[in-house]
PDB file of C-alpha atoms in Angstrom:
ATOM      1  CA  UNK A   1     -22.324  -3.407   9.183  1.00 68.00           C
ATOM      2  CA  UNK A   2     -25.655  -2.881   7.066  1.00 71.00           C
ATOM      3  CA  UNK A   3     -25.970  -4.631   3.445  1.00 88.00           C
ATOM      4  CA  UNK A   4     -26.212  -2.394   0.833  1.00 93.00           C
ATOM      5  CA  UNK A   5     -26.964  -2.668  -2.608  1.00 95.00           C
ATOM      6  CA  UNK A   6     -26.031  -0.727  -5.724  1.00 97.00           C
ATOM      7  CA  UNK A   7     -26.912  -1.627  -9.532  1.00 97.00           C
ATOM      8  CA  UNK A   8     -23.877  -3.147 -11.639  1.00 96.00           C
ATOM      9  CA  UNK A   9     -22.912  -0.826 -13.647  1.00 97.00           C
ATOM     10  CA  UNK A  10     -24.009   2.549 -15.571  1.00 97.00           C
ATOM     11  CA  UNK A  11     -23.778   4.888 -17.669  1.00 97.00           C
ATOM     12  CA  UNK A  12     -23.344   8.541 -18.244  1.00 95.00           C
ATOM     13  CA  UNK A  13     -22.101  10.983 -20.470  1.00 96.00           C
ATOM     14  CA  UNK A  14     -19.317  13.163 -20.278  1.00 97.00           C
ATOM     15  CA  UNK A  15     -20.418  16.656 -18.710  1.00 96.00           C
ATOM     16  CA  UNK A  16     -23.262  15.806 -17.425  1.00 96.00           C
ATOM     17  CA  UNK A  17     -24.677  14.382 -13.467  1.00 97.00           C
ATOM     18  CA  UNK A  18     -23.731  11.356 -12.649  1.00 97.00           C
ATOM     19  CA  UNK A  19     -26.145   9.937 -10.305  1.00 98.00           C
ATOM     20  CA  UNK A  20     -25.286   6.928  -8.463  1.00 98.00           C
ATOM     21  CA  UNK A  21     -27.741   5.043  -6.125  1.00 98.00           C
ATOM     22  CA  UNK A  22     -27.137   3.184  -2.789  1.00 97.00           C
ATOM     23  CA  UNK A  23     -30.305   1.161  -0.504  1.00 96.00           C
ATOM     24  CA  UNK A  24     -29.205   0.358   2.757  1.00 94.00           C
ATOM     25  CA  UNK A  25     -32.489  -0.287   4.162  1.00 93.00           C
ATOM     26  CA  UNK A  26     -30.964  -1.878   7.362  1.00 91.00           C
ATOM     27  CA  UNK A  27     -28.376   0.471   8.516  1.00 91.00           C
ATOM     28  CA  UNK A  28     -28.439   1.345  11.805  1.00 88.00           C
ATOM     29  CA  UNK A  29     -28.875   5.007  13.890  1.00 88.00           C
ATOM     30  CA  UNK A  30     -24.864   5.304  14.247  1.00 86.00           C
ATOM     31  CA  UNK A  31     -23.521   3.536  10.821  1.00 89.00           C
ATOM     32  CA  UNK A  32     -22.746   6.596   8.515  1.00 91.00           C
ATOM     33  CA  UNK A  33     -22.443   5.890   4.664  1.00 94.00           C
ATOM     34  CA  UNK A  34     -19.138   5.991   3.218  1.00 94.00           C
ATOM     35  CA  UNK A  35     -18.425   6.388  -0.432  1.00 96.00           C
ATOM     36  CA  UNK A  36     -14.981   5.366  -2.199  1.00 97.00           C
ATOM     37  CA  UNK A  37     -14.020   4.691  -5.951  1.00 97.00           C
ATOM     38  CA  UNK A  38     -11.372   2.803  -7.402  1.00 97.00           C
ATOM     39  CA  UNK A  39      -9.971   3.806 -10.841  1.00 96.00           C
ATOM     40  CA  UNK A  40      -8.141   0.765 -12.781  1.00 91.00           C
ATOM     41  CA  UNK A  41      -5.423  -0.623 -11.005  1.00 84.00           C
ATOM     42  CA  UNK A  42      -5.607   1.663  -8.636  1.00 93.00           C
ATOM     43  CA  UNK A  43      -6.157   2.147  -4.595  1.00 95.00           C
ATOM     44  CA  UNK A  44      -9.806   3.102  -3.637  1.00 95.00           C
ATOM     45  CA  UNK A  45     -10.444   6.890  -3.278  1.00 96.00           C
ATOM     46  CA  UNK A  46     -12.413   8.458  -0.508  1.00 95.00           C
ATOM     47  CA  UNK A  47     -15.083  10.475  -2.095  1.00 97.00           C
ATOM     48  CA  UNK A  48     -17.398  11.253   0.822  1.00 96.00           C
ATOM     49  CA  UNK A  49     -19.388  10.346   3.785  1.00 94.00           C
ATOM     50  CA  UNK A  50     -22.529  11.305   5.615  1.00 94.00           C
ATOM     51  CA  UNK A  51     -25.027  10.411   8.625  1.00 93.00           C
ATOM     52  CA  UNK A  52     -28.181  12.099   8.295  1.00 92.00           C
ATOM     53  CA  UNK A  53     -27.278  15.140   6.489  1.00 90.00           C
ATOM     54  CA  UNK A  54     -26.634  16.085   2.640  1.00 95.00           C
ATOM     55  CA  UNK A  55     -23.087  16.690   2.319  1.00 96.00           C
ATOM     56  CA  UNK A  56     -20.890  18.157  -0.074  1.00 97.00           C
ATOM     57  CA  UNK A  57     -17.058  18.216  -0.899  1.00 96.00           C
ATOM     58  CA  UNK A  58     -14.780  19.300  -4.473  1.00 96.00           C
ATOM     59  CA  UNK A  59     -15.517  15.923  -5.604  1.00 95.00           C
ATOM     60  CA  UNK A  60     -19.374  15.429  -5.496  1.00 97.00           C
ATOM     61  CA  UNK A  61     -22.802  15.339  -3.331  1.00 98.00           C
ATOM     62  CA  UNK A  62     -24.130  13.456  -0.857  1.00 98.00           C
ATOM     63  CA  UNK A  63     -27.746  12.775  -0.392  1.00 98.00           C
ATOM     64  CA  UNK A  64     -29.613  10.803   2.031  1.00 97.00           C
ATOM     65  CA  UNK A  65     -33.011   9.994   2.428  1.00 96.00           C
ATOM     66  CA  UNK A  66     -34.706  11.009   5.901  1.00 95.00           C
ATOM     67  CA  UNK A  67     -35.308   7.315   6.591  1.00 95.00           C
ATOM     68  CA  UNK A  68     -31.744   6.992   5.781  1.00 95.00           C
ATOM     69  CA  UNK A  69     -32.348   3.596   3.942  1.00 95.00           C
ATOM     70  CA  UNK A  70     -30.881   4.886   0.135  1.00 96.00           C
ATOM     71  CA  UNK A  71     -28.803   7.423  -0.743  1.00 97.00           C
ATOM     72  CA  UNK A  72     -27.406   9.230  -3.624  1.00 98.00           C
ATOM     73  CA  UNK A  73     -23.689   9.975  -4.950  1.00 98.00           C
ATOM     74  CA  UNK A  74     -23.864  12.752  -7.265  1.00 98.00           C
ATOM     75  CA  UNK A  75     -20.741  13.694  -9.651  1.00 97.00           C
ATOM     76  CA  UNK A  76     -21.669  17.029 -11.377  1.00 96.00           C
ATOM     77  CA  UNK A  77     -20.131  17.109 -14.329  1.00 95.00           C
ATOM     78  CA  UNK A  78     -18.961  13.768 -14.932  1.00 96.00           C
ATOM     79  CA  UNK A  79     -15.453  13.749 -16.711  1.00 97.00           C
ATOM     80  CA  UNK A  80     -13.865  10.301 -18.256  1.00 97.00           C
ATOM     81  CA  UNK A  81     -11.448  10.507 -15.329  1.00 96.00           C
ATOM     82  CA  UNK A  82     -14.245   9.620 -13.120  1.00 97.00           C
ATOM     83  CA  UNK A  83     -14.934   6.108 -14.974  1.00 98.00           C
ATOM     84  CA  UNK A  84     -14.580   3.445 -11.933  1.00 98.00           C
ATOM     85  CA  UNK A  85     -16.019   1.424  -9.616  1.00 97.00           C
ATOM     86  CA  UNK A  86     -17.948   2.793  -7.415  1.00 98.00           C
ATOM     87  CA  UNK A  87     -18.745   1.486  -3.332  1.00 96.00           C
ATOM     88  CA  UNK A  88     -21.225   2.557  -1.016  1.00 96.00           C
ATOM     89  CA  UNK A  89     -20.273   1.299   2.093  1.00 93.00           C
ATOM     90  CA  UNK A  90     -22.566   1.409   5.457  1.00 90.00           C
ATOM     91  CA  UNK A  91     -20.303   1.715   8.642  1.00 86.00           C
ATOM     92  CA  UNK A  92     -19.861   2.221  12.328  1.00 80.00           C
ATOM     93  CA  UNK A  93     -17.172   4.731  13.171  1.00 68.00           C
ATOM     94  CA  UNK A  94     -15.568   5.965  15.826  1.00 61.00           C
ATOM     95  CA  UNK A  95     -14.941   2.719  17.273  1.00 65.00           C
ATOM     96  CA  UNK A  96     -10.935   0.975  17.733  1.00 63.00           C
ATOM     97  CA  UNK A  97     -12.145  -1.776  15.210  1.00 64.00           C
ATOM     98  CA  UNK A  98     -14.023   0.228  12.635  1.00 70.00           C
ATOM     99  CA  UNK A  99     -13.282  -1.405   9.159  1.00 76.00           C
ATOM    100  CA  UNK A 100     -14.788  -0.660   5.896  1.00 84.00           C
ATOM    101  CA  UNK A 101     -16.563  -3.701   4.193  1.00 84.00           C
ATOM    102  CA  UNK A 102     -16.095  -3.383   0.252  1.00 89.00           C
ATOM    103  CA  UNK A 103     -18.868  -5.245  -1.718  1.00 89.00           C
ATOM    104  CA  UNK A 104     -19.009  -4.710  -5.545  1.00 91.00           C
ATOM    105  CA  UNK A 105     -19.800  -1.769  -6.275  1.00 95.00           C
ATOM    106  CA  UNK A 106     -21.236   0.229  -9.052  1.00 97.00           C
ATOM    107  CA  UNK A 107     -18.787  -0.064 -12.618  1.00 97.00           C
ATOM    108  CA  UNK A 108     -19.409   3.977 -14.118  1.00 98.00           C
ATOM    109  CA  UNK A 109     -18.237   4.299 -17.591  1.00 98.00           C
ATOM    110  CA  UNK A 110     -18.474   7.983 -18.715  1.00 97.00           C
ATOM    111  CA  UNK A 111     -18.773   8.300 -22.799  1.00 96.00           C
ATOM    112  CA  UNK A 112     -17.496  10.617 -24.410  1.00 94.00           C
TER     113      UNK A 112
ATOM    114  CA  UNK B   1       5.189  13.255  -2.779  1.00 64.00           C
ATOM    115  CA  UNK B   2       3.727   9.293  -2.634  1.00 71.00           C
ATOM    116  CA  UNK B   3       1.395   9.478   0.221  1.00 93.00           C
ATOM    117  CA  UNK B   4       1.449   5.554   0.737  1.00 97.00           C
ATOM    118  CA  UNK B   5       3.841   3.708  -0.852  1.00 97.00           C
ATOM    119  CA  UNK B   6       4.075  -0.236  -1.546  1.00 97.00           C
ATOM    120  CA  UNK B   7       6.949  -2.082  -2.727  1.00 97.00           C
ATOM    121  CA  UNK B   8       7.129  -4.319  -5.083  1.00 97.00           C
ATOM    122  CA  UNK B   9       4.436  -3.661  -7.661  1.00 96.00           C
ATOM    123  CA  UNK B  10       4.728  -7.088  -9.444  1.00 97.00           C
ATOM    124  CA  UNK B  11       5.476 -10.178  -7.207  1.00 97.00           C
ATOM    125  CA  UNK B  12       5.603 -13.616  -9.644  1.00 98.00           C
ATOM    126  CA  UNK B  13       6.432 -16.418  -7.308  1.00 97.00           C
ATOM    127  CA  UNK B  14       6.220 -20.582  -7.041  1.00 97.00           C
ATOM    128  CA  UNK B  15       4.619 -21.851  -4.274  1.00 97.00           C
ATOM    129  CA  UNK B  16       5.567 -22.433  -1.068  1.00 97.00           C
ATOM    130  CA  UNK B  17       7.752 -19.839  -1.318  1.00 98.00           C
ATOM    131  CA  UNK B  18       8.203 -17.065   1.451  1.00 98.00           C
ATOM    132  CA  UNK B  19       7.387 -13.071   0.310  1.00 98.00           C
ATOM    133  CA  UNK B  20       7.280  -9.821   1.574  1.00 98.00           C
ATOM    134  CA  UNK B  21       5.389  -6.711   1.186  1.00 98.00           C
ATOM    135  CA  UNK B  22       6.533  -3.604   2.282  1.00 98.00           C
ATOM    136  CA  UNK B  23       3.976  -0.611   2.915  1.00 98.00           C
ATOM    137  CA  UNK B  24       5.385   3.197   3.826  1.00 97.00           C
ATOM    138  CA  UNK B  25       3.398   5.887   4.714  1.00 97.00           C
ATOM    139  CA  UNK B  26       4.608   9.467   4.880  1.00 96.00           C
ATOM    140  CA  UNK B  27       0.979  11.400   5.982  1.00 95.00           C
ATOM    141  CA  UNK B  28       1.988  10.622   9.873  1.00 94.00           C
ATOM    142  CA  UNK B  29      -0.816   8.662  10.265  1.00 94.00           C
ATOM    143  CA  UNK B  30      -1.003   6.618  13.463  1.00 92.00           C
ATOM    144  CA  UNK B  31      -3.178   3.401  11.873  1.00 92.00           C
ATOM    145  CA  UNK B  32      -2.498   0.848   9.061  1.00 94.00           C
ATOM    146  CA  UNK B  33      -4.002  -1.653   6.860  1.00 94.00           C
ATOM    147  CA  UNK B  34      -3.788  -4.300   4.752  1.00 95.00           C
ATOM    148  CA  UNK B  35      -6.197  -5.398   2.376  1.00 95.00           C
ATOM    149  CA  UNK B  36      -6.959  -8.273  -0.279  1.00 95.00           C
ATOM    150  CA  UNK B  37      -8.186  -8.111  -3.623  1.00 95.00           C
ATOM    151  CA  UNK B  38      -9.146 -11.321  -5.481  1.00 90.00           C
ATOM    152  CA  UNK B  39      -9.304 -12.047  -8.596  1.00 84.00           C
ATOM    153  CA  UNK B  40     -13.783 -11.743  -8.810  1.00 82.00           C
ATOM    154  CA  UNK B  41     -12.422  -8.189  -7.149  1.00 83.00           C
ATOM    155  CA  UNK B  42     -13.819  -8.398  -4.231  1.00 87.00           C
ATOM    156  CA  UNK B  43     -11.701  -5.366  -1.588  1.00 91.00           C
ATOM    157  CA  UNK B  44     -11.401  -7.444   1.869  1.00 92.00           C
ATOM    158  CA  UNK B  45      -9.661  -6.742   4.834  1.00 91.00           C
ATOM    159  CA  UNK B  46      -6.732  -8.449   6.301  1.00 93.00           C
ATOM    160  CA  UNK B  47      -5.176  -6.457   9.273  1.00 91.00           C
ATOM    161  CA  UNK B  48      -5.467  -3.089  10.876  1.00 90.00           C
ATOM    162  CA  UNK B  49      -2.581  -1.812  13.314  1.00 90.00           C
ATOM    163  CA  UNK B  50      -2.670   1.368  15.504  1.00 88.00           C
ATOM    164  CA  UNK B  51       0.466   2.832  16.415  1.00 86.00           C
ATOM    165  CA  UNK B  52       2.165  -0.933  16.090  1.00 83.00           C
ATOM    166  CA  UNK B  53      -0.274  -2.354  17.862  1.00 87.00           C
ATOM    167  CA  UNK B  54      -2.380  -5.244  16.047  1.00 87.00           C
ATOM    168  CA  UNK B  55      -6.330  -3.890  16.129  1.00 85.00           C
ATOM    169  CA  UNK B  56      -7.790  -5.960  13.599  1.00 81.00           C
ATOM    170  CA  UNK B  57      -7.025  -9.634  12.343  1.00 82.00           C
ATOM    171  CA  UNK B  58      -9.975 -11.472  10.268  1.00 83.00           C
ATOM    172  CA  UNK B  59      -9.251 -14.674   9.880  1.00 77.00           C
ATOM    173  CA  UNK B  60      -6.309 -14.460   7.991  1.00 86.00           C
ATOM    174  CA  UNK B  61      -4.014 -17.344   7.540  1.00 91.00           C
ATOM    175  CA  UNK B  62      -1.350 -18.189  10.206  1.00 92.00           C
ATOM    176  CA  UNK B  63       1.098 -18.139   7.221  1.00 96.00           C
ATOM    177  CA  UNK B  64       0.559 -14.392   6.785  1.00 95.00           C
ATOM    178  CA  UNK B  65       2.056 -12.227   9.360  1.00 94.00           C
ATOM    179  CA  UNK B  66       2.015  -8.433   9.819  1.00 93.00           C
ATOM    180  CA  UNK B  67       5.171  -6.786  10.898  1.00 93.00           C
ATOM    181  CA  UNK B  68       4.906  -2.854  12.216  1.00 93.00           C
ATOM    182  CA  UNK B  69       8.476  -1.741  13.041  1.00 92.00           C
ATOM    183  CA  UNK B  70       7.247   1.793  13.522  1.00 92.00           C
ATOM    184  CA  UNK B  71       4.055   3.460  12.693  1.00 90.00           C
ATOM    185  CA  UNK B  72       4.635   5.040   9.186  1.00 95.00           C
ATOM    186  CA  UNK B  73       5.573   0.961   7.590  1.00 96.00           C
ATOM    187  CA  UNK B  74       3.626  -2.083   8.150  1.00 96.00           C
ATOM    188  CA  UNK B  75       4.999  -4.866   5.726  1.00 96.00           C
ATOM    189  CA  UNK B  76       2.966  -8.084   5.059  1.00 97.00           C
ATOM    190  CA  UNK B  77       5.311 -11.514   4.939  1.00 97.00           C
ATOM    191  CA  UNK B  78       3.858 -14.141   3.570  1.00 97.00           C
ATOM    192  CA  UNK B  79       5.057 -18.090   3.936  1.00 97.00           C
ATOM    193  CA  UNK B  80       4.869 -21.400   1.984  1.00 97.00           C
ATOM    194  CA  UNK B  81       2.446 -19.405  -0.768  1.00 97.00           C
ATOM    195  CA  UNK B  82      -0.713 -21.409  -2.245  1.00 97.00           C
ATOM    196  CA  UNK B  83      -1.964 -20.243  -5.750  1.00 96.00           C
ATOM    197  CA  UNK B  84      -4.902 -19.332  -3.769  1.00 94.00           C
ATOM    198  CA  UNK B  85      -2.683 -16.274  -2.134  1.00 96.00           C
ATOM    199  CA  UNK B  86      -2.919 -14.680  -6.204  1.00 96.00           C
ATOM    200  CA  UNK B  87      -4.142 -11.276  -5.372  1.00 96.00           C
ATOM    201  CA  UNK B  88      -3.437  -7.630  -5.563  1.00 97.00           C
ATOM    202  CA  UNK B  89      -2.700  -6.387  -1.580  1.00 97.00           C
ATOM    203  CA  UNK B  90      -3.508  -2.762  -1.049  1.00 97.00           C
ATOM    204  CA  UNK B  91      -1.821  -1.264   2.141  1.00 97.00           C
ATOM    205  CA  UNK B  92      -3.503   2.020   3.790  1.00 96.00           C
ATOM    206  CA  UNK B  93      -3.518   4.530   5.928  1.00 95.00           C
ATOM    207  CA  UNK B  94      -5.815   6.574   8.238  1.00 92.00           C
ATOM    208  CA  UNK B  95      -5.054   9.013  10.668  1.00 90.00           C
ATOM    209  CA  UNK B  96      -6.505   6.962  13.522  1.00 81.00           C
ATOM    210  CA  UNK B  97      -8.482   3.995  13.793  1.00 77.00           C
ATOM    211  CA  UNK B  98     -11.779   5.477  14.161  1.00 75.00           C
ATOM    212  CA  UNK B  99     -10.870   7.934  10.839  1.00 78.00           C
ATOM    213  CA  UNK B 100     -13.331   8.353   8.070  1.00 79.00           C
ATOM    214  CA  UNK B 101     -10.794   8.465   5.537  1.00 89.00           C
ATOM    215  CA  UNK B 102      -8.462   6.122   4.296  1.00 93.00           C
ATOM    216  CA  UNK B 103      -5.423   6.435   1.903  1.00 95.00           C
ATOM    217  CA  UNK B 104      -4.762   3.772   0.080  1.00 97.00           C
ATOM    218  CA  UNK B 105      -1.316   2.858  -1.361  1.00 97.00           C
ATOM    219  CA  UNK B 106      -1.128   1.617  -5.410  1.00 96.00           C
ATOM    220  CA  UNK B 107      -1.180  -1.528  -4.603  1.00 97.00           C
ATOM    221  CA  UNK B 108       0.748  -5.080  -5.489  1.00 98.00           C
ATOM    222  CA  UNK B 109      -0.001  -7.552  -7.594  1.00 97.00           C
ATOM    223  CA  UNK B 110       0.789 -11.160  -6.068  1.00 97.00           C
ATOM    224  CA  UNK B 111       1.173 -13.725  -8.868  1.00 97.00           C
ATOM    225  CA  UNK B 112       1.836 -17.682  -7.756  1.00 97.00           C
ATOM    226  CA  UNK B 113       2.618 -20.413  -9.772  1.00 97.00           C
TER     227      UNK B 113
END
């Protein structure tokens, strides 16, 4: 699976975009990018995933570059609820032994 | 409804003790997992199983074993625990092994002393 790398934390204030940025300058022509978060003491949450494309679901926007080596989680209006850790995983699907590799993600704390 | 459920929450125990985990899932999803998360928080995986079937198995321990009686439970025993086993262990779910979702249960938090 590629390496990728997110900052350590950020902030963001309530209401507005949350913008969260992902390099994953070695990921490969069939890894897709997989986003999850994990609220305190709590499971990880699938928020989204993409290949090439910008995607979009209820919970927030995907965009990746053409070279696909960085991408973007967007959260629109950012709410405190969405204060976690956020992972950006690169990944191989579609395959018996696909597995997602958790590094350490991005700690969001939305202010009030 | 609790889409994945683990059981117990809280597990204090001395070592070299013998524990178990138990996962349920009620989503009807044919693949399970068990994960470990240590105390830097670091989310790795332990086991996947498909349908009952072990898929996945990285590196853990001997004295961990997986147990799928059927597909919707996969329970984690653990023997003679180390201090090193503290951990929270996150069972999931996904509806097949090559699935771009997973569920993930709420967690328990292994304590060893």
């Amino acid at each position: 699976d590629a390496k990728t790398t997110q900052p350590t934390s950020m902030d963001c204030a309530e209401g507005r975009a949350a913008n969260l940025p992902c390099n994953h300058s070695t990921i490969s022509g069939n890894e897709y990018v997989y986003w999850y978060r994990q609220i305190h003491s709590q499971g990880p949450q699938y928020i989204i995933h993409g290949l090439k494309n910008n995607e979009t679901n209820e919970m927030a926007s995907l965009i990746i570059t053409e070279d696909r080596k960085s991408s973007t989680l967007i959260l629109p209006h950012a709410t405190l609820r969405d204060t976690a850790v956020y992972y950006c995983i690169a990944s191989i699907a579609g395959s018996n032994d696909y597995k997602l590799s958790f590094g350490a993600g991005t700690t969001v704390t939305v202010r009030a | 409804d609790t889409a994945v459920s683990q059981t117990p929450k809280y597990l204090v125990t001395q070592m070299g003790n013998d524990k178990s985990i138990k996962c349920e899932q009620n989503l009807g999803h044919d693949t399970m997992y068990w994960y470990k998360q240590d105390s830097k928080k670091f989310l790795k995986i332990m086991f996947s199983y498909n349908n009952k079937e072990l898929i996945i198995n990285e590196t853990v321990p001997n004295r961990f074993s997986p147990k799928s009686p059927d597909k919707a439970h996969l329970n984690l025993h653990i023997n003679s625990l180390e201090l090193g086993d503290s951990a929270v262990y996150f069972c999931a779910s996904s509806r097949w092994t090559s699935s771009y979702e997973q569920y993930f249960g709420p967690g328990t938090r292994l304590t060893v002393t």
